Amino acid sequence: MLALLLLPLLWAGSPQDTGLELQVEKSVTVQEGLCVLVPCSFSYPPPWYSSDPVYRSWFRDGDNIYYGNAVATDNPNRAVKPHTKGRFLLLGDATTRNCSLSIRDAKTKDTGTYLFRVESVYSVKHSYEDNKLNLRVTALTQKPDIHSPERLESGRPTDLSCSLPGSCEGGRPLAFSWTGAALDSLAPDTLVSSAITLTPRPQDHGTNLTCQVKLQGTRVTTERTVQLNVSYAPRNVTISVFRNGTVLENMQNTSSLPVLEGQALRLRCAADVNPPAHLSWFQGTPALNATPISSTEILELLRVQMEHEGEFTCRAQHPLGSLHVSLSLSVHYPPQLLGPSCSWEAEGLRCSCCSRAQPAASLRWRLGEGLWEGNSSHGPFTATPSSAGPWANSSLNLRGELSSGLRLSCEARNVHGTRSGTVLLLPGKSVLGAGVVPAALAGAGAMALFSVCVCLTFFCGSRQKPWPDSPPDQESPAGDAHPPGEQELYYASISFQETDGREPQDQKARGTTEYSEIKTSK
Ligand SMILES: *[C@@H]1O[C@H](CO)[C@@H](O)[C@H](O)[C@H]1NC(C)=O
Ligand SMILES: *[C@@H]1O[C@H](CO)[C@@H](O)[C@H](O)[C@H]1NC(C)=O
Ligand SMILES: *[C@@H]1O[C@H](CO)[C@@H](O)[C@H](O)[C@H]1NC(C)=O
Ligand SMILES: *[C@@H]1O[C@H](CO)[C@@H](O)[C@H](O)[C@H]1NC(C)=O
Ligand SMILES: *[C@@H]1O[C@H](CO)[C@@H](O)[C@H](O)[C@H]1NC(C)=O
Ligand SMILES: *[C@@H]1O[C@H](CO)[C@@H](O)[C@H](O)[C@H]1NC(C)=O
Ligand SMILES: *[C@@H]1O[C@H](CO)[C@@H](O)[C@H](O)[C@H]1NC(C)=O
Ligand SMILES: *[C@@H]1O[C@H](CO)[C@@H](O)[C@H](O)[C@H]1NC(C)=O
């Protein structure tokens, strides 16, 4: 017994001398419930008998190394503490000089100092007192990891898994539970597994997904929350209309937007999509490789013109799909007026008036003090209105006697303004007063009407061309539109002349006022 006690003392001293060395980390920290592998190697002198087996044991420092229980041992003659049994494991074997210790399901009570010892029957009995292992078990702060593919795509079933780093097989069993708005369609019993299959929806983008891990048989839990990043194709593309810098309205697909000519218009397209889509604007419906008029979400028209009338489309382009939304721009403007123009016919004086406006104007006539609207046919007066699109025409037939100096006005009116033109029947060598209209005069009138009609047809017939004959002030933006009811002067005059056999194209240039002159003024 004394020999046994003395033996280690005799061997004490410089380890290099004795060939008894141990290499292990001085201090190891592990979180409660988790596992740790403590690498360790040692050396001892070759046994005296090769058949003399060397056993390894780890002891809690301070425990009796002769009679006490080890925390881990491969010595069949030694008992292991129940507290560490199955949790502290010796790895490798003595012949490879391996003293590595695997610790599972660490418990707070495991905190302490540990001592390694080798024993054989005949040769070696040694505790490595110089290199002890200091084990510290701290509270569990480790969070689980949620594993998911880099991209979550709407509608695509995706496997997600949860794991607790530091846990190990054979350690404390873990209980998983998943929570999150994205999981509301999954069966509850699938949410207690470490792996789930989720089919994300657009509305799941940005929602929180939590995996909670509980160490079974304890109250210890830990959890991780991630924000889902779900890619999805554009949906709910909307167009916002800005006027004067403020959002006025959000337009639905294919809706119509009335805009006053000359106004500034700013349209902004927005799409519910992730990641952001490429937004661009087209006039009309975009063909496959059409060039956009704007490659951003903003379309700006500094001055809305009549040519802008029609469809504007916003395209949201995205790897997962594209979407179009369009609105129809309806350019509104106050009436533009041509006429009235008058000519002598067999039945009397015939005057025409033509206007272009959006919305279409209503036309009315003023004869002296009288006001005639629509298609009235009273007394000497027959007005025939017609309208198509932005155009409105009215022609008037005056029968019977007309006093000279008579004012005849045509008035075009819509919500944006009123325009009127006046014809003044000037006193001439008037035969009107006598009530006689010679046949020759009627013929001349017919020729004059011809030239008026050419003009009217050109104006009223060419709808794409804005207003070729309009006076300059009619180009002015709507901002300086004339107040309703304002009269305008037309600087045109039409002369009726004697039939003298001249070519019609010469008539205007050489016109004389033989019978009466009709001046268009305003
Ligand atoms: C000890 O054995 C374990 C398990 O076989 C091994 O992982 C480790 O590398 C060994 N250590 C040494 C120092 O040989
Ligand atoms: C989502 O999780 C983050 C971080 O965990 C949290 O700050 C946020 O309030 C959560 N949002 C919702 C809607 O629960
Ligand atoms: C979501 O994922 C996309 C790529 O798929 C990335 O561009 C974007 O920055 C991510 N968003 C967030 C909020 O993480
Ligand atoms: C579409 O987007 C608009 C504006 O962002 C929002 O007000 C509206 O509720 C959305 N509609 C749907 C069906 O998501
Ligand atoms: C825009 O502002 C101008 C002057 O500031 C105003 O006359 C006009 O009515 C405004 N237009 C709209 C649509 O609010
Ligand atoms: C808008 O309307 C057009 C034509 O009806 C249609 O082709 C397009 O898909 C619609 N876009 C949306 C987002 O509903
Ligand atoms: C003209 O007026 C009559 C009666 O007032 C009406 O029945 C008719 O439809 C009108 N015609 C036109 C072209 O407006
Ligand atoms: C208006 O009158 C002119 C000349 O008479 C004619 O050419 C044109 O077609 C008319 N337009 C409408 C809309 O009636």
mmCIF file of C-alpha atoms and ligand atoms in Angstrom, residues 253-254 323-325, ligand 6:
data_model
loop_
_atom_site.group_PDB
_atom_site.id
_atom_site.type_symbol
_atom_site.label_atom_id
_atom_site.label_comp_id
_atom_site.label_asym_id
_atom_site.label_seq_id
_atom_site.Cartn_x
_atom_site.Cartn_y
_atom_site.Cartn_z
ATOM 1 C CA ASN A 253 -56.597 49.572 -65.232
ATOM 2 C CA THR A 254 -58.116 50.931 -68.483
ATOM 3 C CA LEU A 323 -47.891 43.040 -66.138
ATOM 4 C CA HIS A 324 -49.396 45.949 -68.059
ATOM 5 C CA VAL A 325 -51.730 48.610 -66.860
HETATM 6 C C1 LIG B 6 -55.329 45.710 -67.919
HETATM 7 O O1 LIG B 6 -56.214 45.604 -68.988
HETATM 8 C C2 LIG B 6 -55.648 45.019 -70.145
HETATM 9 C C3 LIG B 6 -56.705 45.069 -71.225
HETATM 10 O O2 LIG B 6 -57.957 44.699 -70.731
HETATM 11 C C4 LIG B 6 -55.236 43.585 -69.836
HETATM 12 O O3 LIG B 6 -54.616 43.009 -70.958
HETATM 13 C C5 LIG B 6 -54.245 43.612 -68.685
HETATM 14 O O4 LIG B 6 -53.909 42.292 -68.317
HETATM 15 C C6 LIG B 6 -54.856 44.331 -67.493
HETATM 16 N N1 LIG B 6 -53.874 44.443 -66.465
HETATM 17 C C7 LIG B 6 -54.143 44.168 -65.204
HETATM 18 C C8 LIG B 6 -53.039 44.340 -64.248
HETATM 19 O O5 LIG B 6 -55.241 43.765 -64.840
#
